[in-house]
């Protein structure tokens, strides 16, 4: 059964860059049937989509975060990563990596939902 | 950007009762709507997709309905494990943009 596991620093200083990695187990990140993404949730608040990456390397971001976000895939390690630069306290959140099903194999950007979630990792931004 | 508005913010019911949660979209999204359940300290779990289809392993007491702008999640008879926060979610066609409602907290009365 697919497992998604986030990893990264629990504490980041303001203005620095935060890097998180999602390791995929029992599933290939190169599959043309799925897409991979990041969603965050500030403490006590709702869910915010950050961005998705597809097996071709195509990436789509939330416009509100686009200028600060990088998402990449390492197929040799079967993981994908999130970098968020110039962080502030507003970026303090639980960060989830997710997987979604494409509507058809190879149909880039066709996915609508998030079927599988990692357990989440809390990142606090503080000096 | 399509905005999803959930109501009520909090719903207080007892086990065995019927729960009705609402999600309204700021413009028509056809039937491309999902519902997620989130328990404290856990990741959200997909319950319903395409407005009315149950995800794998989801009990039959959960059902979804609606299309266009108005959607409903119904839990026919509440079990103790159903008390949680529920979110609706949609995706805008192009460019892809995913948004969530603000959530409804279902609490034990």
Coordinates of N, CA and C in Angstrom, one line a residue:
Chain A
X1 N 0.8 -1.2 0.0 CA 0.0 0.0 0.0 C 0.9 1.2 0.0
X2 N 0.5 2.2 -0.8 CA 1.3 3.4 -0.9 C 1.5 4.1 0.4
X3 N 2.7 4.6 0.6 CA 3.0 5.4 1.8 C 3.7 6.7 1.4
X4 N 3.3 7.8 2.0 CA 3.9 9.1 1.7 C 4.5 9.5 3.1
X5 N 5.8 9.9 3.1 CA 6.4 10.4 4.4 C 7.1 11.7 4.2
X6 N 6.7 12.7 4.9 CA 7.3 14.0 4.8 C 8.5 14.0 5.7
X7 N 9.6 14.8 5.3 CA 10.7 14.9 6.2 C 11.3 16.3 6.0
X8 N 11.9 16.9 7.0 CA 12.5 18.2 6.9 C 12.6 18.8 8.3
X9 N 13.2 20.0 8.3 CA 13.4 20.7 9.6 C 12.1 21.1 10.2
X10 N 12.0 21.0 11.5 CA 10.8 21.4 12.2 C 10.8 22.9 12.5
X11 N 12.0 23.6 12.4 CA 12.1 25.0 12.8 C 12.9 25.7 11.7
X12 N 12.4 26.8 11.2 CA 13.1 27.5 10.2 C 13.1 29.0 10.6
X13 N 14.2 29.7 10.4 CA 14.3 31.1 10.7 C 13.6 32.0 9.7
X14 N 13.0 33.1 10.1 CA 12.4 34.0 9.1 C 13.5 34.4 8.1
X15 N 13.0 34.6 6.8 CA 13.7 35.0 5.6 C 14.5 33.8 5.0
X16 N 14.6 32.7 5.7 CA 15.4 31.6 5.2 C 14.5 30.7 4.2
X17 N 15.1 29.7 3.7 CA 14.5 28.8 2.7 C 14.2 27.5 3.5
X18 N 12.9 27.0 3.3 CA 12.5 25.8 3.9 C 12.5 24.7 2.8
X19 N 13.0 23.5 3.2 CA 13.0 22.4 2.2 C 12.4 21.2 2.9
X20 N 11.4 20.7 2.2 CA 10.8 19.4 2.7 C 10.8 18.4 1.6
X21 N 10.9 17.1 2.0 CA 11.0 16.0 1.1 C 9.9 15.0 1.4
X22 N 9.3 14.5 0.4 CA 8.2 13.5 0.5 C 8.8 12.2 -0.1
X23 N 9.0 11.2 0.7 CA 9.4 9.9 0.2 C 8.3 9.0 -0.1
X24 N 8.2 8.4 -1.3 CA 7.1 7.6 -1.7 C 7.5 6.1 -1.6
X25 N 6.7 5.3 -0.9 CA 7.0 3.9 -0.7 C 5.8 3.1 -1.3
X26 N 6.2 2.0 -1.9 CA 5.2 1.1 -2.5 C 4.4 1.8 -3.6
X27 N 5.1 2.6 -4.4 CA 4.5 3.2 -5.5 C 5.6 4.0 -6.3
X28 N 5.5 4.0 -7.6 CA 6.5 4.7 -8.4 C 6.2 6.1 -8.7
X29 N 7.1 7.0 -8.4 CA 6.8 8.4 -8.6 C 6.9 8.7 -10.1
X30 N 7.3 7.8 -10.9 CA 7.4 8.0 -12.4 C 6.1 7.6 -13.1
X31 N 5.2 7.0 -12.3 CA 4.0 6.6 -13.0 C 3.2 7.7 -13.7
X32 N 2.7 7.3 -14.9 CA 1.9 8.3 -15.6 C 0.4 8.3 -15.2
X33 N 0.1 7.7 -14.1 CA -1.3 7.6 -13.6 C -1.6 8.6 -12.5
X34 N -0.5 9.2 -11.9 CA -0.7 10.0 -10.7 C 0.0 11.3 -10.8
X35 N -0.4 12.2 -9.9 CA 0.3 13.4 -9.7 C 0.6 13.6 -8.2
X36 N 1.6 14.5 -8.0 CA 2.1 14.6 -6.6 C 2.0 16.1 -6.2
X37 N 1.7 16.3 -4.9 CA 1.6 17.7 -4.6 C 1.8 18.0 -3.1
X38 N 1.7 19.3 -2.8 CA 1.9 19.7 -1.4 C 0.7 20.6 -1.0
X39 N 0.2 20.4 0.2 CA -0.9 21.1 0.8 C -0.4 21.5 2.2
X40 N -0.8 22.6 2.7 CA -0.4 23.0 4.1 C -1.6 23.5 4.9
X41 N -1.4 23.4 6.2 CA -2.5 23.8 7.1 C -1.9 24.5 8.3
X42 N -2.1 25.8 8.4 CA -1.6 26.5 9.6 C -2.4 26.0 10.8
X43 N -1.7 26.1 12.0 CA -2.3 25.5 13.2 C -3.7 26.1 13.4
X44 N -4.7 25.2 13.6 CA -6.1 25.6 13.9 C -6.8 26.2 12.7
X45 N -6.2 26.1 11.5 CA -6.9 26.7 10.3 C -7.2 25.7 9.3
X46 N -7.6 26.2 8.1 CA -8.0 25.3 7.0 C -6.8 24.9 6.1
X47 N -7.2 24.3 5.0 CA -6.2 23.7 4.1 C -5.9 24.6 2.9
X48 N -4.7 24.7 2.5 CA -4.2 25.5 1.4 C -3.4 24.7 0.4
X49 N -3.8 24.6 -0.8 CA -3.0 23.9 -1.8 C -1.8 24.8 -2.2
X50 N -0.6 24.1 -2.3 CA 0.6 24.8 -2.7 C 1.0 24.6 -4.1
X51 N 1.0 23.3 -4.6 CA 1.3 23.1 -5.9 C 1.4 21.6 -6.2
X52 N 1.3 21.2 -7.5 CA 1.4 19.9 -8.0 C 2.6 19.7 -9.0
X53 N 3.1 18.5 -9.0 CA 4.1 18.2 -10.1 C 3.7 16.9 -10.7
X54 N 4.0 16.8 -12.0 CA 3.5 15.6 -12.8 C 4.8 14.9 -13.3
X55 N 4.6 13.6 -13.8 CA 5.7 12.8 -14.1 C 6.6 13.4 -15.2
X56 N 6.0 14.3 -16.0 CA 6.8 14.9 -17.0 C 7.6 16.0 -16.5
X57 N 7.4 16.4 -15.2 CA 8.1 17.6 -14.7 C 7.3 18.8 -14.7
X58 N 6.1 18.8 -15.4 CA 5.2 19.9 -15.4 C 4.8 20.3 -13.9
X59 N 4.7 21.5 -13.7 CA 4.4 22.0 -12.3 C 3.3 23.1 -12.4
X60 N 2.4 23.0 -11.4 CA 1.4 24.1 -11.3 C 1.3 24.5 -9.8
X61 N 1.3 25.8 -9.6 CA 1.4 26.4 -8.3 C 0.2 27.2 -8.0
X62 N -0.1 27.4 -6.7 CA -1.0 28.3 -6.2 C -0.4 29.7 -6.5
X63 N -1.2 30.6 -7.2 CA -0.6 31.9 -7.6 C -0.2 32.7 -6.4
X64 N -0.8 32.5 -5.2 CA -0.4 33.3 -4.1 C 1.0 32.9 -3.5
X65 N 1.5 31.8 -3.9 CA 2.8 31.3 -3.4 C 3.8 31.1 -4.5
X66 N 3.4 31.3 -5.8 CA 4.2 30.9 -6.9 C 5.6 31.5 -6.9
X67 N 5.7 32.7 -6.5 CA 7.0 33.4 -6.6 C 8.0 32.8 -5.6
X68 N 7.6 32.1 -4.6 CA 8.5 31.6 -3.6 C 8.6 30.1 -3.5
X69 N 7.9 29.4 -4.4 CA 7.9 28.0 -4.3 C 8.6 27.3 -5.5
X70 N 9.3 26.2 -5.1 CA 9.9 25.3 -6.1 C 9.5 23.9 -5.7
X71 N 9.1 23.1 -6.7 CA 8.8 21.7 -6.5 C 9.6 20.9 -7.5
X72 N 10.2 19.9 -7.0 CA 11.0 19.0 -7.9 C 10.8 17.6 -7.6
X73 N 11.2 16.7 -8.5 CA 11.1 15.3 -8.4 C 12.5 14.7 -8.6
X74 N 12.8 13.7 -7.7 CA 14.0 12.9 -7.9 C 13.6 11.4 -8.1
X75 N 13.5 11.0 -9.4 CA 13.0 9.7 -9.6 C 13.9 8.6 -9.1
X76 N 15.2 8.9 -9.1 CA 16.2 7.8 -8.6 C 16.0 7.5 -7.1
X77 N 15.5 8.5 -6.4 CA 15.3 8.4 -4.9 C 13.8 8.1 -4.6
X78 N 13.0 8.2 -5.7 CA 11.5 8.1 -5.5 C 11.0 9.0 -4.5
X79 N 11.4 10.3 -4.6 CA 10.8 11.3 -3.7 C 10.7 12.6 -4.5
X80 N 9.9 13.5 -3.9 CA 9.7 14.8 -4.5 C 9.9 15.8 -3.3
X81 N 10.2 17.1 -3.7 CA 10.6 18.0 -2.7 C 9.9 19.4 -2.9
X82 N 9.8 20.1 -1.8 CA 9.2 21.4 -1.8 C 10.2 22.4 -1.2
X83 N 10.5 23.5 -1.9 CA 11.3 24.6 -1.3 C 10.4 25.8 -1.3
X84 N 10.4 26.5 -0.1 CA 9.7 27.7 0.0 C 10.7 28.7 0.6
X85 N 10.9 29.8 -0.2 CA 11.9 30.8 0.3 C 11.3 32.0 0.9
X86 N 12.2 32.7 1.5 CA 11.8 34.0 2.2 C 10.6 33.7 3.2
X87 N 10.7 32.7 4.0 CA 9.6 32.3 4.9 C 9.4 33.4 6.0
X88 N 8.1 33.5 6.4 CA 7.7 34.3 7.5 C 6.9 33.5 8.5
X89 N 6.5 34.1 9.5 CA 5.7 33.4 10.5 C 4.4 32.9 9.9
X90 N 3.9 33.5 8.9 CA 2.7 33.1 8.2 C 2.8 31.8 7.5
X91 N 4.0 31.3 7.3 CA 4.3 30.0 6.7 C 4.3 28.9 7.7
X92 N 4.2 29.2 8.9 CA 4.1 28.1 10.0 C 2.9 27.3 9.7
X93 N 3.1 26.0 9.6 CA 1.9 25.1 9.2 C 2.4 23.7 9.3
X94 N 1.4 22.8 9.2 CA 1.6 21.4 8.9 C 1.6 21.3 7.4
X95 N 2.7 20.7 6.9 CA 2.8 20.5 5.4 C 2.6 19.0 5.1
X96 N 1.6 18.8 4.2 CA 1.3 17.5 3.8 C 1.7 17.2 2.3
X97 N 2.3 16.1 2.1 CA 2.5 15.7 0.7 C 1.3 14.8 0.3
X98 N 0.9 14.9 -1.0 CA -0.3 14.2 -1.4 C -0.1 13.5 -2.8
X99 N -0.9 12.6 -3.1 CA -1.0 12.0 -4.4 C -2.4 12.0 -4.9
X100 N -2.5 12.3 -6.2 CA -3.8 12.2 -6.8 C -3.8 11.4 -8.0
X101 N -5.0 10.9 -8.4 CA -5.1 10.2 -9.7 C -5.4 11.1 -10.9
X102 N -4.7 10.9 -11.9 CA -5.0 11.5 -13.2 C -6.3 10.9 -13.7
X103 N -7.1 11.7 -14.4 CA -8.3 11.2 -15.0 C -8.1 10.1 -16.0
X104 N -6.9 10.1 -16.6 CA -6.5 9.0 -17.5 C -5.0 9.0 -17.5
X105 N -4.4 7.8 -17.7 CA -2.9 7.8 -17.8 C -2.4 8.8 -18.8
X106 N -1.4 9.5 -18.3 CA -0.7 10.5 -19.2 C -1.5 11.8 -19.4
X107 N -2.6 11.9 -18.8 CA -3.4 13.1 -19.0 C -3.0 14.2 -18.0
X108 N -1.9 14.9 -18.4 CA -1.3 15.9 -17.5 C -2.3 16.9 -17.0
X109 N -2.2 17.3 -15.8 CA -3.0 18.3 -15.2 C -4.5 18.0 -15.2
X110 N -4.8 16.7 -15.3 CA -6.3 16.3 -15.3 C -6.8 16.0 -13.9
X111 N -5.9 15.8 -12.9 CA -6.4 15.3 -11.7 C -7.2 16.4 -10.9
X112 N -8.1 15.9 -10.1 CA -9.0 16.8 -9.4 C -8.9 16.7 -7.9
X113 N -8.7 15.5 -7.4 CA -8.7 15.2 -6.0 C -7.4 14.7 -5.5
X114 N -7.4 14.6 -4.1 CA -6.2 14.1 -3.5 C -6.5 12.9 -2.7
X115 N -6.2 11.7 -3.3 CA -6.6 10.4 -2.7 C -5.7 9.9 -1.6
X116 N -4.4 10.3 -1.6 CA -3.5 9.8 -0.6 C -2.7 10.9 0.0
X117 N -2.6 10.8 1.3 CA -1.9 11.9 2.1 C -0.8 11.3 3.0
X118 N 0.3 12.1 3.1 CA 1.2 11.8 4.1 C 0.7 12.2 5.5
X119 N 1.4 11.8 6.6 CA 0.9 12.1 7.9 C 1.1 13.6 8.2
X120 N 1.9 14.3 7.5 CA 2.1 15.7 7.7 C 3.3 16.0 8.6
X121 N 4.0 17.1 8.4 CA 5.1 17.5 9.2 C 4.9 19.0 9.6
X122 N 5.1 19.3 10.9 CA 4.9 20.7 11.3 C 6.2 21.5 11.1
X123 N 6.1 22.6 10.4 CA 7.2 23.5 10.3 C 6.9 24.8 10.9
X124 N 7.7 25.2 11.9 CA 7.5 26.5 12.5 C 8.6 27.5 12.1
X125 N 8.1 28.7 11.8 CA 9.0 29.7 11.4 C 9.2 30.7 12.6
X126 N 10.4 30.7 13.1 CA 10.7 31.5 14.3 C 12.2 31.8 14.4
X127 N 12.5 32.9 15.0 CA 13.9 33.2 15.2 C 14.3 32.7 16.6
Chain B
X1 N -11.0 33.4 -8.9 CA -10.9 32.2 -8.0 C -12.2 31.8 -7.5
X2 N -12.5 30.5 -7.6 CA -13.7 30.0 -7.0 C -13.6 29.8 -5.5
X3 N -14.6 30.4 -4.8 CA -14.6 30.3 -3.3 C -15.7 29.3 -2.9
X4 N -15.3 28.4 -2.0 CA -16.2 27.4 -1.4 C -16.6 27.9 0.0
X5 N -17.9 28.0 0.3 CA -18.3 28.4 1.6 C -19.1 27.2 2.2
X6 N -18.6 26.8 3.4 CA -19.3 25.7 4.1 C -20.1 26.2 5.2
X7 N -21.2 25.5 5.5 CA -22.1 25.8 6.6 C -22.7 24.6 7.2
X8 N -23.0 24.6 8.5 CA -22.6 25.6 9.4 C -21.1 25.5 9.7
X9 N -20.6 26.4 10.5 CA -19.2 26.3 10.9 C -19.0 25.2 11.9
X10 N -20.0 25.0 12.8 CA -20.0 24.0 13.8 C -21.4 23.4 13.8
X11 N -21.4 22.0 13.9 CA -22.7 21.3 14.0 C -22.6 20.4 15.2
X12 N -23.5 20.5 16.1 CA -23.5 19.7 17.4 C -24.7 18.7 17.3
X13 N -24.3 17.5 17.3 CA -25.3 16.4 17.2 C -24.9 15.2 18.1
X14 N -25.8 14.3 18.2 CA -25.6 13.1 19.1 C -25.4 11.9 18.2
X15 N -24.7 10.9 18.7 CA -24.6 9.7 17.9 C -25.9 9.1 17.6
X16 N -26.0 8.6 16.4 CA -27.3 8.1 15.9 C -28.1 9.1 15.1
X17 N -27.8 10.4 15.3 CA -28.5 11.4 14.5 C -28.0 11.5 13.1
X18 N -28.7 12.2 12.3 CA -28.4 12.5 10.9 C -27.7 13.8 10.8
X19 N -26.6 13.9 10.1 CA -25.8 15.1 9.9 C -25.9 15.5 8.4
X20 N -26.2 16.8 8.2 CA -26.2 17.4 6.9 C -25.3 18.6 6.9
X21 N -24.3 18.5 6.0 CA -23.3 19.6 5.9 C -23.4 20.2 4.5
X22 N -23.2 21.5 4.4 CA -23.4 22.2 3.1 C -22.1 22.8 2.6
X23 N -22.0 22.8 1.3 CA -20.8 23.5 0.7 C -21.4 24.2 -0.5
X24 N -21.1 25.5 -0.6 CA -21.6 26.3 -1.7 C -20.5 26.9 -2.5
X25 N -20.5 26.8 -3.8 CA -19.4 27.3 -4.7 C -19.8 28.7 -5.2
X26 N -18.9 29.6 -5.4 CA -19.2 30.9 -5.9 C -19.5 31.0 -7.3
X27 N -19.2 29.9 -8.0 CA -19.7 29.7 -9.4 C -19.8 28.2 -9.7
X28 N -20.5 27.9 -10.8 CA -20.7 26.5 -11.1 C -19.4 25.7 -11.2
X29 N -19.4 24.5 -10.6 CA -18.3 23.6 -10.7 C -18.7 22.3 -11.2
X30 N -19.9 22.2 -11.9 CA -20.4 20.9 -12.3 C -20.6 20.0 -11.1
X31 N -20.0 18.8 -11.2 CA -20.0 17.9 -10.0 C -18.6 17.6 -9.5
X32 N -17.7 18.5 -9.8 CA -16.3 18.2 -9.5 C -16.0 18.7 -8.1
X33 N -16.6 18.0 -7.1 CA -16.4 18.4 -5.7 C -16.1 17.2 -4.9
X34 N -15.2 17.4 -3.9 CA -14.8 16.3 -3.0 C -15.1 16.7 -1.6
X35 N -15.2 15.8 -0.7 CA -15.4 15.9 0.7 C -14.2 15.1 1.4
X36 N -13.7 15.8 2.4 CA -12.6 15.1 3.2 C -13.0 15.2 4.7
X37 N -12.5 14.2 5.4 CA -12.7 14.2 6.9 C -11.4 14.3 7.5
X38 N -11.3 15.1 8.6 CA -10.0 15.3 9.3 C -10.2 15.2 10.8
X39 N -9.6 14.2 11.4 CA -9.6 14.0 12.8 C -8.4 14.7 13.4
X40 N -8.5 15.1 14.7 CA -7.4 15.8 15.3 C -6.0 15.0 15.2
X41 N -5.0 15.8 14.8 CA -3.7 15.2 14.7 C -3.5 14.2 13.5
X42 N -4.5 14.2 12.6 CA -4.4 13.3 11.5 C -4.5 14.1 10.2
X43 N -4.1 13.5 9.1 CA -4.2 14.0 7.8 C -5.7 13.9 7.3
X44 N -6.1 14.8 6.5 CA -7.4 14.6 5.9 C -7.5 13.3 5.1
X45 N -8.8 12.8 5.0 CA -9.1 11.5 4.3 C -10.2 11.8 3.3
X46 N -9.9 11.4 2.1 CA -11.0 11.5 1.0 C -12.2 10.7 1.3
X47 N -13.3 11.3 1.4 CA -14.6 10.5 1.6 C -15.4 10.4 0.3
X48 N -15.6 11.5 -0.3 CA -16.5 11.6 -1.5 C -15.8 12.4 -2.6
X49 N -15.9 11.9 -3.8 CA -15.4 12.6 -5.0 C -16.5 12.7 -6.0
X50 N -16.3 13.5 -7.0 CA -17.4 13.8 -8.0 C -18.7 14.0 -7.4
X51 N -18.7 14.7 -6.3 CA -19.9 15.1 -5.5 C -20.7 13.9 -4.8
X52 N -20.7 12.7 -5.4 CA -21.5 11.7 -4.9 C -20.9 10.3 -4.8
X53 N -19.7 10.2 -5.3 CA -19.0 8.8 -5.3 C -18.2 8.6 -4.0
X54 N -18.5 7.5 -3.3 CA -17.7 7.2 -2.2 C -16.3 6.7 -2.5
X55 N -15.3 7.2 -1.8 CA -13.9 6.7 -2.0 C -13.8 5.3 -1.4
X56 N -12.7 4.6 -1.8 CA -12.5 3.3 -1.4 C -12.6 3.1 0.2
X57 N -13.4 2.2 0.6 CA -13.4 1.9 2.1 C -14.3 2.8 2.9
X58 N -15.0 3.7 2.3 CA -15.8 4.7 3.0 C -17.2 4.0 3.3
X59 N -17.6 4.1 4.5 CA -18.9 3.4 4.8 C -20.1 4.0 4.1
X60 N -21.1 3.2 3.9 CA -22.3 3.6 3.2 C -23.1 4.7 3.9
X61 N -22.9 5.0 5.2 CA -23.6 6.0 5.8 C -23.2 7.4 5.4
X62 N -22.1 7.5 4.7 CA -21.6 8.8 4.1 C -22.2 8.8 2.7
X63 N -22.8 10.0 2.4 CA -23.3 10.2 1.0 C -23.2 11.6 0.6
X64 N -23.0 11.9 -0.7 CA -22.9 13.2 -1.1 C -23.9 13.5 -2.3
X65 N -24.2 14.7 -2.4 CA -25.2 15.1 -3.4 C -24.9 16.5 -3.9
X66 N -25.6 16.9 -5.0 CA -25.5 18.2 -5.5 C -24.7 18.3 -6.8
X67 N -24.9 19.5 -7.4 CA -24.2 19.8 -8.6 C -24.3 21.3 -8.9
X68 N -23.4 21.8 -9.7 CA -23.5 23.3 -9.9 C -22.8 24.1 -8.8
X69 N -23.6 24.7 -8.0 CA -23.0 25.5 -6.9 C -23.4 25.0 -5.5
X70 N -24.3 24.1 -5.4 CA -24.8 23.6 -4.0 C -24.6 22.1 -3.8
X71 N -23.9 21.8 -2.7 CA -23.5 20.4 -2.5 C -23.8 20.1 -1.0
X72 N -24.0 18.8 -0.8 CA -24.4 18.4 0.6 C -23.6 17.1 0.9
X73 N -23.1 17.0 2.1 CA -22.6 15.8 2.6 C -23.5 15.3 3.7
X74 N -24.0 14.1 3.6 CA -25.0 13.6 4.6 C -24.3 12.3 5.3
X75 N -24.4 12.3 6.6 CA -24.0 11.1 7.4 C -25.3 10.6 8.0
X76 N -25.8 9.5 7.6 CA -27.1 9.0 7.8 C -27.4 8.8 9.3
X77 N -26.4 8.2 10.0 CA -26.5 7.9 11.4 C -25.2 8.0 12.0
X78 N -24.9 9.0 12.8 CA -23.6 9.3 13.3 C -23.0 8.2 14.2
X79 N -21.8 7.8 13.9 CA -21.1 6.9 14.8 C -20.1 7.8 15.6
X80 N -19.6 7.3 16.7 CA -18.7 8.1 17.6 C -17.5 8.6 16.8
X81 N -17.0 7.8 15.9 CA -15.8 8.1 15.1 C -16.0 9.1 14.0
X82 N -17.2 9.5 13.8 CA -17.5 10.5 12.7 C -17.4 11.9 13.2
X83 N -17.2 12.2 14.5 CA -17.0 13.5 14.9 C -15.6 14.0 14.6
X84 N -15.6 15.0 13.7 CA -14.4 15.5 13.1 C -14.6 16.8 12.4
X85 N -13.6 17.3 11.6 CA -13.8 18.4 10.8 C -13.9 17.9 9.3
X86 N -14.9 18.5 8.6 CA -15.1 18.1 7.2 C -14.8 19.3 6.3
X87 N -14.1 19.0 5.2 CA -13.8 20.0 4.2 C -14.3 19.6 2.9
X88 N -14.8 20.6 2.1 CA -15.1 20.4 0.7 C -13.9 21.0 -0.1
X89 N -13.8 20.5 -1.3 CA -12.7 20.9 -2.2 C -13.1 20.8 -3.7
X90 N -12.6 21.8 -4.4 CA -12.8 21.8 -5.9 C -11.5 22.2 -6.6
X91 N -11.6 22.0 -7.9 CA -10.5 22.4 -8.7 C -11.0 23.2 -9.9
X92 N -10.4 24.4 -10.1 CA -10.7 25.2 -11.2 C -10.1 24.6 -12.5
X93 N -10.8 24.8 -13.6 CA -10.3 24.0 -14.8 C -9.0 24.5 -15.2
X94 N -8.8 25.8 -15.5 CA -7.5 26.2 -16.1 C -7.2 27.7 -15.7
X95 N -6.0 28.0 -15.2 CA -5.0 27.0 -14.8 C -5.5 26.2 -13.6
X96 N -4.9 25.0 -13.4 CA -5.4 24.2 -12.3 C -5.2 25.0 -11.0
X97 N -6.2 25.1 -10.2 CA -6.2 25.8 -8.9 C -7.1 25.1 -8.0
X98 N -6.6 24.6 -6.9 CA -7.4 23.8 -6.0 C -7.7 24.6 -4.8
X99 N -9.0 24.6 -4.4 CA -9.4 25.4 -3.2 C -10.3 24.5 -2.3
X100 N -10.2 24.8 -1.0 CA -10.9 24.1 0.0 C -11.9 25.1 0.7
X101 N -13.0 24.5 1.2 CA -13.9 25.3 2.1 C -13.2 25.5 3.4
X102 N -13.8 26.3 4.2 CA -13.1 26.6 5.5 C -13.4 25.6 6.6
X103 N -14.2 24.6 6.3 CA -14.4 23.5 7.2 C -15.7 23.6 8.0
X104 N -16.3 22.4 8.3 CA -17.4 22.3 9.3 C -16.9 21.4 10.4
X105 N -17.0 21.8 11.6 CA -16.6 21.0 12.7 C -17.9 20.3 13.2
X106 N -17.9 19.0 13.2 CA -19.0 18.2 13.7 C -18.6 17.7 15.1
X107 N -19.3 18.2 16.1 CA -19.0 17.9 17.4 C -20.1 17.1 18.1
X108 N -19.8 16.4 19.2 CA -20.7 15.7 20.0 C -21.6 16.6 20.8
X109 N -22.9 16.5 20.8 CA -23.7 17.3 21.6 C -23.8 16.8 23.0

